[in-house]
Protein backbone atom coordinates (compact mmCIF):
# COMPACT_ATOMS: atom_id res chain seq x y z
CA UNK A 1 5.97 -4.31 71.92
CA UNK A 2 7.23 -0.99 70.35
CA UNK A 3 4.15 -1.75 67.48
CA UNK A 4 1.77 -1.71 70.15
CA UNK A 5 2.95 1.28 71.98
CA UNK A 6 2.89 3.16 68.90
CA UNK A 7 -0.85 2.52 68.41
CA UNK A 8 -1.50 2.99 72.08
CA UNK A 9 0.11 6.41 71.99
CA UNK A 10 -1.43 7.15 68.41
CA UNK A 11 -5.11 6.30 70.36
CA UNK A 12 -4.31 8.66 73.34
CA UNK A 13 -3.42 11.74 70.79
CA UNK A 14 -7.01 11.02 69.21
CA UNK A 15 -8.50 11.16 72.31
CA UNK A 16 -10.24 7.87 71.84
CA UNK A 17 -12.41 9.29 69.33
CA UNK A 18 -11.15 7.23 66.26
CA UNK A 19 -10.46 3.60 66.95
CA UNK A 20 -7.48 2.76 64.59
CA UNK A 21 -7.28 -0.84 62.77
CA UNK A 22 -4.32 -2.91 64.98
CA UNK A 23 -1.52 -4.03 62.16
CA UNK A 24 -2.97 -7.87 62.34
CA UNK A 25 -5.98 -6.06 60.85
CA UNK A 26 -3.66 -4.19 58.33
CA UNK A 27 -2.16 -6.98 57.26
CA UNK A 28 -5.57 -9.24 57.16
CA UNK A 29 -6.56 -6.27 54.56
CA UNK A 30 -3.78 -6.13 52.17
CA UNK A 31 -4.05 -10.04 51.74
CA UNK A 32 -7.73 -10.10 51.24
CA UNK A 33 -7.01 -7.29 48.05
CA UNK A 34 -4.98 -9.34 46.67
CA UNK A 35 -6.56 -12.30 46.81
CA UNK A 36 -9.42 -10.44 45.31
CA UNK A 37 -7.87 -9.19 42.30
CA UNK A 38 -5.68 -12.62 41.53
CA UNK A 39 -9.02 -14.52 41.51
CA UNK A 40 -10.42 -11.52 39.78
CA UNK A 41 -7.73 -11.79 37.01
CA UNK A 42 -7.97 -15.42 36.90
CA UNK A 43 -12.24 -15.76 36.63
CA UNK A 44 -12.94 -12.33 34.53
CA UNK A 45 -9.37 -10.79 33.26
CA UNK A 46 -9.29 -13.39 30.40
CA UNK A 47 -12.85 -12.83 29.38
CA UNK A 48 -12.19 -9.59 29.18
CA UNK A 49 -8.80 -9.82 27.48
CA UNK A 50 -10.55 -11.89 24.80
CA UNK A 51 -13.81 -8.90 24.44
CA UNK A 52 -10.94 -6.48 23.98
CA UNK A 53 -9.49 -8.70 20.86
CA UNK A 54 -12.85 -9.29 19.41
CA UNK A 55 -13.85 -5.30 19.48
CA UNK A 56 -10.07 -4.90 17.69
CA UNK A 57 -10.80 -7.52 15.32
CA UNK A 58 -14.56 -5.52 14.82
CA UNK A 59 -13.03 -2.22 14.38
CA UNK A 60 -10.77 -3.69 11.93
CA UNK A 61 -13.01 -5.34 9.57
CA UNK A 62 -15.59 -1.95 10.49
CA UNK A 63 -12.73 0.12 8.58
CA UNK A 64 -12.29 -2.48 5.69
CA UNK A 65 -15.69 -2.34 5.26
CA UNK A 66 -15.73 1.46 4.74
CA UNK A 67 -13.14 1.57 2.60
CA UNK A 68 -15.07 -0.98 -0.14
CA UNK A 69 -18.24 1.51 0.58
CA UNK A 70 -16.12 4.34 -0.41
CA UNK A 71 -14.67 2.93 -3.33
CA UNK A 72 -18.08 2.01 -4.75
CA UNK A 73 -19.09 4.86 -4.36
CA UNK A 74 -16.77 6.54 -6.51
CA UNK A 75 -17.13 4.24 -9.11
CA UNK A 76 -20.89 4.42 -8.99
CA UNK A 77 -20.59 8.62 -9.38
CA UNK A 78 -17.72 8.18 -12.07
CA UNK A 79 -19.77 5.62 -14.17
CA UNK A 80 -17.06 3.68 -15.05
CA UNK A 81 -18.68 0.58 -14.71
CA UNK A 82 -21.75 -1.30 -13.40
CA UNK A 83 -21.65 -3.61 -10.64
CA UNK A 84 -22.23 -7.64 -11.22
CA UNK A 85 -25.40 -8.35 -8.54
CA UNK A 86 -26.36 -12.07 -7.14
CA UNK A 87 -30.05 -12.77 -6.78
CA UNK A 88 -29.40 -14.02 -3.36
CA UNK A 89 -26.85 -11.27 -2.14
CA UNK A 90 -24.08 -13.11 -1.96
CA UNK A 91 -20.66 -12.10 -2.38
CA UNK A 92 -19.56 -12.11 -5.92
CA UNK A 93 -15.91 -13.59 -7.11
CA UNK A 94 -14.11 -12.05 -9.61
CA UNK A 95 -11.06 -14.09 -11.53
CA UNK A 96 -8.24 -11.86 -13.50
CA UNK A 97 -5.29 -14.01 -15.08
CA UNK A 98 -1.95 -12.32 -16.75
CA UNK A 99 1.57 -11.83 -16.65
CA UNK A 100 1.81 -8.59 -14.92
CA UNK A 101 5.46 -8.49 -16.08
CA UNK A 102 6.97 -5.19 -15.35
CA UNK A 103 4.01 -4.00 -13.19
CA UNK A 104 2.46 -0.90 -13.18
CA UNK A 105 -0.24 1.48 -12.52
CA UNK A 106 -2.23 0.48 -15.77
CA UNK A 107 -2.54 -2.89 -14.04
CA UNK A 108 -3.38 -1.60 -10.72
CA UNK A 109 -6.36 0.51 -12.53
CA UNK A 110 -7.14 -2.87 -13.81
CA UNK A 111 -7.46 -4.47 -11.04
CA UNK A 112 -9.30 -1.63 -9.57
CA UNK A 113 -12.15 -1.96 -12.26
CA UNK A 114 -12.29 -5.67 -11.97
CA UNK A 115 -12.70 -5.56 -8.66
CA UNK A 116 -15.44 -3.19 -8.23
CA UNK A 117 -17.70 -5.38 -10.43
CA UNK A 118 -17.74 -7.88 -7.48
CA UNK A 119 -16.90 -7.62 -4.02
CA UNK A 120 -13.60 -10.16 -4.32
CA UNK A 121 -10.62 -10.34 -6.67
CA UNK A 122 -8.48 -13.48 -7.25
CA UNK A 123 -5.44 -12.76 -9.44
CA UNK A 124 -4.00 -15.41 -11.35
CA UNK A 125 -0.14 -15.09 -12.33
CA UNK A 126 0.99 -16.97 -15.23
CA UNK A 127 4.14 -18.91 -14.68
CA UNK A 128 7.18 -18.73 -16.48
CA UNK A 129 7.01 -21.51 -18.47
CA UNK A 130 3.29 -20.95 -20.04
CA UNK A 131 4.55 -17.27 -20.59
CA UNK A 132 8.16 -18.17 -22.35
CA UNK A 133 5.88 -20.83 -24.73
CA UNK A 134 3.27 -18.38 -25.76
CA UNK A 135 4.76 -14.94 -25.65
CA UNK A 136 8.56 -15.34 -25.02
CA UNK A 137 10.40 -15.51 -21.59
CA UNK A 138 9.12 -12.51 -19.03
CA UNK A 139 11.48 -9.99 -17.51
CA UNK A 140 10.49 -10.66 -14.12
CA UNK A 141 10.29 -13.94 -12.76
CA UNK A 142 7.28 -16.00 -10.57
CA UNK A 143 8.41 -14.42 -7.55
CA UNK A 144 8.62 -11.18 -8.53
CA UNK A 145 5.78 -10.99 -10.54
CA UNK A 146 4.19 -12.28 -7.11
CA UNK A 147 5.41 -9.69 -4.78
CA UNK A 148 3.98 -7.13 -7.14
CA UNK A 149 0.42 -8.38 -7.56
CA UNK A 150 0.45 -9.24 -3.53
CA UNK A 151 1.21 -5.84 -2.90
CA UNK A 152 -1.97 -4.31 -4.88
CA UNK A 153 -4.82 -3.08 -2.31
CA UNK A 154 -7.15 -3.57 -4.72
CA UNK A 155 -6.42 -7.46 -4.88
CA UNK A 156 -8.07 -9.62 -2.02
CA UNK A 157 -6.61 -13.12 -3.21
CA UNK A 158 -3.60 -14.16 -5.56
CA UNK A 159 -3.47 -17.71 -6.74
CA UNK A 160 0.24 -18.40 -8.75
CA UNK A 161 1.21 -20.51 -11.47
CA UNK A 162 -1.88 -20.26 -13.61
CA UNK A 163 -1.44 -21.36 -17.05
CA UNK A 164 -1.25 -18.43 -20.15
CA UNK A 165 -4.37 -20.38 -21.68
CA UNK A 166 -7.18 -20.63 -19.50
CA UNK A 167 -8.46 -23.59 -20.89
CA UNK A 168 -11.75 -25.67 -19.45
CA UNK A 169 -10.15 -27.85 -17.21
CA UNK A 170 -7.91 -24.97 -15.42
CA UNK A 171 -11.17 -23.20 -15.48
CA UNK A 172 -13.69 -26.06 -14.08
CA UNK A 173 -10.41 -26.33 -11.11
CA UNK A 174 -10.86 -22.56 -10.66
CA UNK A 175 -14.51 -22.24 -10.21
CA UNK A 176 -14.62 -25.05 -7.90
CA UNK A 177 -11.44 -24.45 -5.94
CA UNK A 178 -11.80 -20.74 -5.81
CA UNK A 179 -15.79 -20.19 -6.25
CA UNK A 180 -15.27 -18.26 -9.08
CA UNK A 181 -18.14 -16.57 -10.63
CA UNK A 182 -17.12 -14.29 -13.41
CA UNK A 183 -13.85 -14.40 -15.59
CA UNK A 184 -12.40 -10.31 -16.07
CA UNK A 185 -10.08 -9.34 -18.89
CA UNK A 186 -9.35 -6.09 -20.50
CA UNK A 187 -11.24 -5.42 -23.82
CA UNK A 188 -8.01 -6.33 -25.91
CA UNK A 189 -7.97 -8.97 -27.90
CA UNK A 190 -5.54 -11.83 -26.52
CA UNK A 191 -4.90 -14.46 -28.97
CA UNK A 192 -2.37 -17.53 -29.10
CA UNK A 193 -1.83 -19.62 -32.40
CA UNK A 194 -4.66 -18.27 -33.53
CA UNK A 195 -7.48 -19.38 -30.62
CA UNK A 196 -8.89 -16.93 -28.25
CA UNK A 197 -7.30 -17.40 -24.63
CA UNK A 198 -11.10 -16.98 -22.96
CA UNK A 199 -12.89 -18.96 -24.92
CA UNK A 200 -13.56 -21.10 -22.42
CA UNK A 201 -14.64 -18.65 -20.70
CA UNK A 202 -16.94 -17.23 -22.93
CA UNK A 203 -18.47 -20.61 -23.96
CA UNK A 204 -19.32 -21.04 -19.87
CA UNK A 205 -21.07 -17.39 -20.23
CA UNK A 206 -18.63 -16.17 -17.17
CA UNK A 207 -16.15 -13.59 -19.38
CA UNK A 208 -16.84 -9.68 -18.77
CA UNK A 209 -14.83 -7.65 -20.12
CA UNK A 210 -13.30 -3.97 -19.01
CA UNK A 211 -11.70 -0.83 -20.79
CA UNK A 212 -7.87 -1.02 -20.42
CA UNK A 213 -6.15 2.02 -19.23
CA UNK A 214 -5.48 4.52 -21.68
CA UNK A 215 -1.59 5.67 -22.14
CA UNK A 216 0.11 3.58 -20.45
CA UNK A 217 1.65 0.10 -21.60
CA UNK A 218 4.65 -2.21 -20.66
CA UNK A 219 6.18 -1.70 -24.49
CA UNK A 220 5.60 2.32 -23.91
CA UNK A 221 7.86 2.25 -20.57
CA UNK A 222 10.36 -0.46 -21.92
CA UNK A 223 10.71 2.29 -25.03
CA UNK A 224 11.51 5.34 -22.45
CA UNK A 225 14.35 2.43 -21.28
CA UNK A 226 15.86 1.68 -24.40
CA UNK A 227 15.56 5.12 -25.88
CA UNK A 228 17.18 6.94 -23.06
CA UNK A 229 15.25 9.95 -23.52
CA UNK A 230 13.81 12.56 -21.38
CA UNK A 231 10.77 13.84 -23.65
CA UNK A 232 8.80 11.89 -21.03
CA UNK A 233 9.52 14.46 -18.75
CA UNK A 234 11.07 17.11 -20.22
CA UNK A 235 10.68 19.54 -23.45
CA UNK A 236 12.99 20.86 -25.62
CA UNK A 237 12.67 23.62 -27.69
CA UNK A 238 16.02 23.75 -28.86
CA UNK A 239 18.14 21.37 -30.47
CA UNK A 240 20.51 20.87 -27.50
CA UNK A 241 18.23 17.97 -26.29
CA UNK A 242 21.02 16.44 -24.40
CA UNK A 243 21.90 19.63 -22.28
CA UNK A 244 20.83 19.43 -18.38
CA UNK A 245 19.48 21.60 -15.76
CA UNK A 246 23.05 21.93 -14.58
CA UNK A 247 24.29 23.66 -17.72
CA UNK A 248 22.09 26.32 -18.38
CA UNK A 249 23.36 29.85 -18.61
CA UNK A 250 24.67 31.58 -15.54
CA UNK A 251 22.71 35.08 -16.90
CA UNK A 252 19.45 32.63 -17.04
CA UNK A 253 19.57 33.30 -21.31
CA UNK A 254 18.41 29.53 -21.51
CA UNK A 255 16.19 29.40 -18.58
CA UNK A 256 13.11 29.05 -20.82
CA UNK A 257 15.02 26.17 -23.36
CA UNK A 258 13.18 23.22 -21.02
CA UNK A 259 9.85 22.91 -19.51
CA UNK A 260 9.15 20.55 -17.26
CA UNK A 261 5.97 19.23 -18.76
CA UNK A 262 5.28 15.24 -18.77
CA UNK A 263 4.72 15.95 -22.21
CA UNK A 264 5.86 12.55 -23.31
CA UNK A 265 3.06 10.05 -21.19
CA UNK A 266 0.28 9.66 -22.77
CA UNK A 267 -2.01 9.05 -19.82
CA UNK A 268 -4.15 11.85 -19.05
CA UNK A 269 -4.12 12.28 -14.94
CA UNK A 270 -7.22 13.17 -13.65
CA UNK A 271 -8.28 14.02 -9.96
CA UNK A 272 -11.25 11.48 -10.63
CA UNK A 273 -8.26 8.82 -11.05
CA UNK A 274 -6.48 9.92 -7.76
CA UNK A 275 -9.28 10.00 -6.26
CA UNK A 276 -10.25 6.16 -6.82
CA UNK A 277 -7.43 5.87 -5.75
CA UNK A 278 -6.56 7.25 -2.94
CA UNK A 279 -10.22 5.76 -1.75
CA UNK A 280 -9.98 4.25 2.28
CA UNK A 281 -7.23 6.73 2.96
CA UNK A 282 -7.91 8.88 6.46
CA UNK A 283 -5.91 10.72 8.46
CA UNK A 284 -3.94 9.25 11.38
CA UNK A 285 -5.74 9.56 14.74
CA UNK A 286 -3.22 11.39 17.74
CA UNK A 287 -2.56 7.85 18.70
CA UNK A 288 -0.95 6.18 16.07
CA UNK A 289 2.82 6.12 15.07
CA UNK A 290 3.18 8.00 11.75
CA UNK A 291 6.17 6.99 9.64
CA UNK A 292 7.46 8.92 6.71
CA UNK A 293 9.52 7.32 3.46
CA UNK A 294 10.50 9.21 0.65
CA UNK A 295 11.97 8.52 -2.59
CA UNK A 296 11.46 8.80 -6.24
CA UNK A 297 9.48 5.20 -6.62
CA UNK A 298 10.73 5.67 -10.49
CA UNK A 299 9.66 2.08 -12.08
CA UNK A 300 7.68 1.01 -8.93
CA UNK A 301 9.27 -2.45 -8.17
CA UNK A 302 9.40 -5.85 -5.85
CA UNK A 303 12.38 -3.95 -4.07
CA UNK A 304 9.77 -0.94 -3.45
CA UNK A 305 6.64 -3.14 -2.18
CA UNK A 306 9.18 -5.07 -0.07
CA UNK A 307 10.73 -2.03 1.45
CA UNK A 308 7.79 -0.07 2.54
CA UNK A 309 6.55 -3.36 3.94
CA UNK A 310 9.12 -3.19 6.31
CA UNK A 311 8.60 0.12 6.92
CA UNK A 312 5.12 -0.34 7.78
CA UNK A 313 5.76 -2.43 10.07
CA UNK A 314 8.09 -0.04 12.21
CA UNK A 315 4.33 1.99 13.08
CA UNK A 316 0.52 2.39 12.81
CA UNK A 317 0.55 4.92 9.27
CA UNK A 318 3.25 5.50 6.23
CA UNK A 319 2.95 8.52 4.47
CA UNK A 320 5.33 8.21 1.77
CA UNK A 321 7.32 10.80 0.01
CA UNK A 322 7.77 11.30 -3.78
CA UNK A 323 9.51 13.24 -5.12
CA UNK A 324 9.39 15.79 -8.28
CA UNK A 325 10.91 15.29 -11.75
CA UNK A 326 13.33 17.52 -11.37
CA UNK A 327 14.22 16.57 -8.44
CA UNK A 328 15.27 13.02 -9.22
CA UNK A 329 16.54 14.59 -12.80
CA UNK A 330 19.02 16.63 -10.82
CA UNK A 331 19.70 13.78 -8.68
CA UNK A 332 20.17 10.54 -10.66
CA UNK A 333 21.00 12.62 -13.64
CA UNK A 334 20.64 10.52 -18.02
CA UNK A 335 16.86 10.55 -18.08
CA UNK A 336 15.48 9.81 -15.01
CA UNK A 337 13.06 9.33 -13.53
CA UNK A 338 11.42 7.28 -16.34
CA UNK A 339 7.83 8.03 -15.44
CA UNK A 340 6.63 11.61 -14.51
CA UNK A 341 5.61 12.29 -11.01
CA UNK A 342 1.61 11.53 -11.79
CA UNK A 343 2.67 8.26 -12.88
CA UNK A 344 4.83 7.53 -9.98
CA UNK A 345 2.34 8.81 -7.41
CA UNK A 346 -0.78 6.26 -8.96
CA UNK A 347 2.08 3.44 -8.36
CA UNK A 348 2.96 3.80 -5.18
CA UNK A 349 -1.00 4.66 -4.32
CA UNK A 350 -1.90 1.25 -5.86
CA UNK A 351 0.04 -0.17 -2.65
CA UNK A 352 -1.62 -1.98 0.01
CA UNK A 353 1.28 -0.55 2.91
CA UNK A 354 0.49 2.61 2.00
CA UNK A 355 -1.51 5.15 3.99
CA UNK A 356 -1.25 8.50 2.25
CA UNK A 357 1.62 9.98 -0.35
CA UNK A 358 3.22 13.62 0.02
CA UNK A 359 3.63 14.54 -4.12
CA UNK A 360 6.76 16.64 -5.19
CA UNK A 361 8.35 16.01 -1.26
CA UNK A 362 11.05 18.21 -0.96
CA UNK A 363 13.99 16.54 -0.10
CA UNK A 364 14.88 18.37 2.70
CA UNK A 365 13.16 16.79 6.02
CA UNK A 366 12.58 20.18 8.30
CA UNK A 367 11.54 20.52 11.85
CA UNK A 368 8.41 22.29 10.06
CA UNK A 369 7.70 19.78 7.79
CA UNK A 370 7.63 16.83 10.77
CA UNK A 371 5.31 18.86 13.32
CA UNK A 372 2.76 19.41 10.30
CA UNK A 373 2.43 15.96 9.50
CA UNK A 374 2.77 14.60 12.47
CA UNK A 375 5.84 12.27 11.86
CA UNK A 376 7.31 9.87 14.53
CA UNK A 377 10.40 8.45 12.94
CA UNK A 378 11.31 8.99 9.23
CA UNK A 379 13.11 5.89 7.67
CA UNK A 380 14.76 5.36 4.07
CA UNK A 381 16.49 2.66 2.19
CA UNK A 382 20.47 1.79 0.92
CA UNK A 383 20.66 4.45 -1.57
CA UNK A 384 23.82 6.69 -0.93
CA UNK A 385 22.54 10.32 -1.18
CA UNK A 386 19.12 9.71 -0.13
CA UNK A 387 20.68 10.39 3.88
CA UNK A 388 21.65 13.65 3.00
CA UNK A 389 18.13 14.87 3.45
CA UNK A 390 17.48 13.48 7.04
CA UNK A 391 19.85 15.59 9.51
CA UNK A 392 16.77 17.60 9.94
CA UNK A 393 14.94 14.74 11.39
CA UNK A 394 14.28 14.07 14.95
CA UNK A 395 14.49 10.15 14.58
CA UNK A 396 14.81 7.72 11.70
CA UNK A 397 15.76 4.84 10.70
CA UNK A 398 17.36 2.33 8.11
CA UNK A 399 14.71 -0.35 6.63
CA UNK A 400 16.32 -3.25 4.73
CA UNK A 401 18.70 -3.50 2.50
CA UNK A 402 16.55 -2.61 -0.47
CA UNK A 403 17.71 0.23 -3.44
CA UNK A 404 14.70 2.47 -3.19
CA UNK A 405 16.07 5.56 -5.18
C-alpha cells in the first residue's frame, strides 16, 4: 500500500505527463537482464574466452617469429655464415652433440651459429659415463650440464644422454626420432682412440662444420681457477701484483699501479657480438611487470639459470643487473670475478629468462634508477651483502635459495 502511494504521489508531482514503470515492471526488468547476460555468458562468453586465448597464443608465436627474423638478419649482414635451404621450404633440423661441461658463452656462440644454419636446434648432452670413458669424468654432472643447455635461447630442443661417439646406429635413431637433417660441430678436430667422432656423419654427407669462438675455452677459465690470478682483469705494472684496491696510497701515489683492463681474456668483444646477441630483445610495453636482478653472474652457472627462472616468473620482463670488475673485486675480494664484465654480460645474454641486461649496475638501487627503468619489484638471491644495496627500493623480493653472487 505505501509502494503504491508513493508512485501515485510521484504521478501527481509530474502532472501526468510521464507515466512511471509500477515496481512489478521494475522487477520484470532486472530479471529479464539477467537472464540475458547468463544465457549470454553461457552461448557466446566461452567462444569468446577461447578467441581471446587463440589471439594470445598468435601474438606469442607473432613475437617468436620476429625474433628468428631479426637474428637472421644479423647473421646475413655479419656474414658469418650461410644458411642451409630445403628445396621444398621446409623447416631445416640442426643436431649439435657435446659435453658442455662448465658452460659458457663460447658454447652459447656455438649454438648461436648452428642454429642460424637451420631454423631448429636439437642439443645432444653426452652422459657421464660416455664422457668419463673417452675424456675422463666431467665436472658437472647430467643434470647440470642439462639445466645449462635448457637455459640457452638459442636452443629450441635438448635431447640427454647421447653417447660421446656418434656412431651410425645413434645416428640412424636420431634422424628418425628427431628428423634430423644436418649434423653441426665446431671446426676442431675431435678424435677418440684414434677414429673421428663424426665419421658417421660425414660418410651420411649430413656433417657441416662451424668456426669455434675465438678466446675463450673451458681449460682457459679452469687456468684463471687454479692460478688464482687477477691478470684477467687487472694489470700490474709493478711488482706488488698481490696488492688490492683497498691498499693503495692514501696521497693517491699508486693510483696509476692497476688498470682495470680485461687484459688477460683473449676474446675480442665486439658490438657485432652483443648485438647477435642481444637479437629479440624490446623494450617492455607500460603494461608489463618489469623485474630487476643484479649480481656479478661470475662463472654463469645451473644455480644462475635456475634463479632467474624463478625470478621470471614473479613478472612479464627481467632486466638483469651486472655488475663491474671492480665492483665484485672490491666485494668478493682474491681474484674475482674470474671473467671480465664483457664475458659475464654475453653469459647471462645467452639466457632464455632474460629480457635485457644493465652492464656495470651500480650497486646501489636509487629511487632514480627504478623510475628510469621502469622497475616493479627488484628481487635477489641468498648471498649476504648483496641486501645491502636494496633499502633504496620500493619493493623486492627474495627468489630461492640459490648463491647468485
Amino acid at each position: 500500500q505505501v509502494r503504491t502511494d508513493y508512485w501515485t504521489m510521484v504521478r501527481k508531482i509530474a502532472g501526468g505527463v510521464v507515466v512511471l514503470p509500477t515496481a512489478d515492471e521494475c522487477y520484470l526488468t532486472i530479471v529479464a537482464t539477467l537472464l540475458t547476460l547468463v544465457f549470454y555468458y553461457i552461448f557466446f562468453g566461452k567462444k569468446h574466452s577461447n578467441k581471446r586465448k587463440t589471439l594470445a597464443e598468435d601474438l606469442r608465436l607473432a613475437k617468436l617469429k620476429v625474433s628468428y627474423l631479426q637474428e637472421k638478419l644479423l647473421v646475413a649482414t655479419s656474414g658469418e655464415g650461410k644458411e642451409i635451404k630445403s628445396e621444398d621450404s621446409r623447416e631445416i633440423r640442426i643436431f649439435m652433440d657435446g659435453a658442455f661441461d662448465m658452460m659458457h658463452y663460447g658454447h652459447m656462440n656455438a649454438f648461436r651459429l648452428a642454429r642460424s644454419l637451420g631454423t631448429h636446434l636439437v642439443v645432444g648432452i653426452n652422459s657421464d659415463v660416455s664422457i668419463t670413458q673417452c675424456k675422463g669424468a666431467p665436472l658437472m654432472n647430467d643434470q647440470e650440464r642439462l639445466t645449462m643447455v635448457e637455459g640457452c635461447k638459442f636452443v629450441d630442443e635438448v635431447l640427454p644422454g647421447c653417447p660421446y661417439v656418434l656412431n651410425k646406429d645413434y645416428l640412424d635413431y636420431v634422424i628418425k626420432k628427431h628428423r634430423i637433417d644436418y649434423v653441426i660441430h665446431g671446426d676442431d678436430p675431435c678424435i677418440v682412440d684414434g677414429k673421428d667422432v663424426y665419421a658417421a656423419a660425414k660418410e651420411a654427407g649430413m656433417f657441416r662444420s662451424i668456426p669455434r669462438t675465438e678466446g675463450v675455452s673451458t681449460t682457459d677459465i679452469v687456468g684463471r681457477m687454479l692460478m688464482m690470478t687477477k691478470e684477467h682483469h687487472m694489470n700490474s705494472m709493478n711488482d706488488d701484483v698481490g696488492k688490492s684496491f683497498n691498499e693503495d696510497e692514501s696521497d693517491g701515489s699508486n693510483k696509476n699501479d692497476y688498470v682495470i683492463l680485461g687484459s688477460q681474456s683473449k676474446f675480442l668483444t665486439t658490438s657485432r657480438m652483443l648485438r647477435l646477441f642481444s637479437a629479440g630483445h624490446t623494450a617492455p610495453t607500460k603494461d608489463m611487470k618489469v623485474i630487476y636482478m643484479d649480481g656479478a653472474w661470475d662463472m654463469f652457472h645451473c644455480g644462475h639459470v635456475a634463479v632467474l627462472k624463478e625470478a621470471k616468473k614473479r613478472g612479464d620482463y627481467l632486466i638483469v643487473g651486472i655488475h663491474g670488475d671492480t665492483l665484485v673485486n672490491q666485494k668478493c675480494g682474491c681474484n674475482m670475478p674470474l671473467m671480465n664484465l664483457h664475458e659475464r654480460v654475453l653469459s647471462v645474454l645467452g639466457c632464455k629468462y632474460v629480457d635485457d641486461v644493465l652492464i656495470d649496475a651500480p650497486f646501489a638501487i636509487t629511487p632514480e634508477m627504478i623510475d628510469s627503468l621502469h622497475i616493479t619489484e627488484v628481487v635477489h638471491g641468498s648471498s649476504s651483502f648483496e641486501q645491502g644495496n636494496l633499502k633504496m627500493a620500493h619493493n623486492f623480493f627474495r627468489v630461492g635459495s640459490h648463491f647468485t653472487y
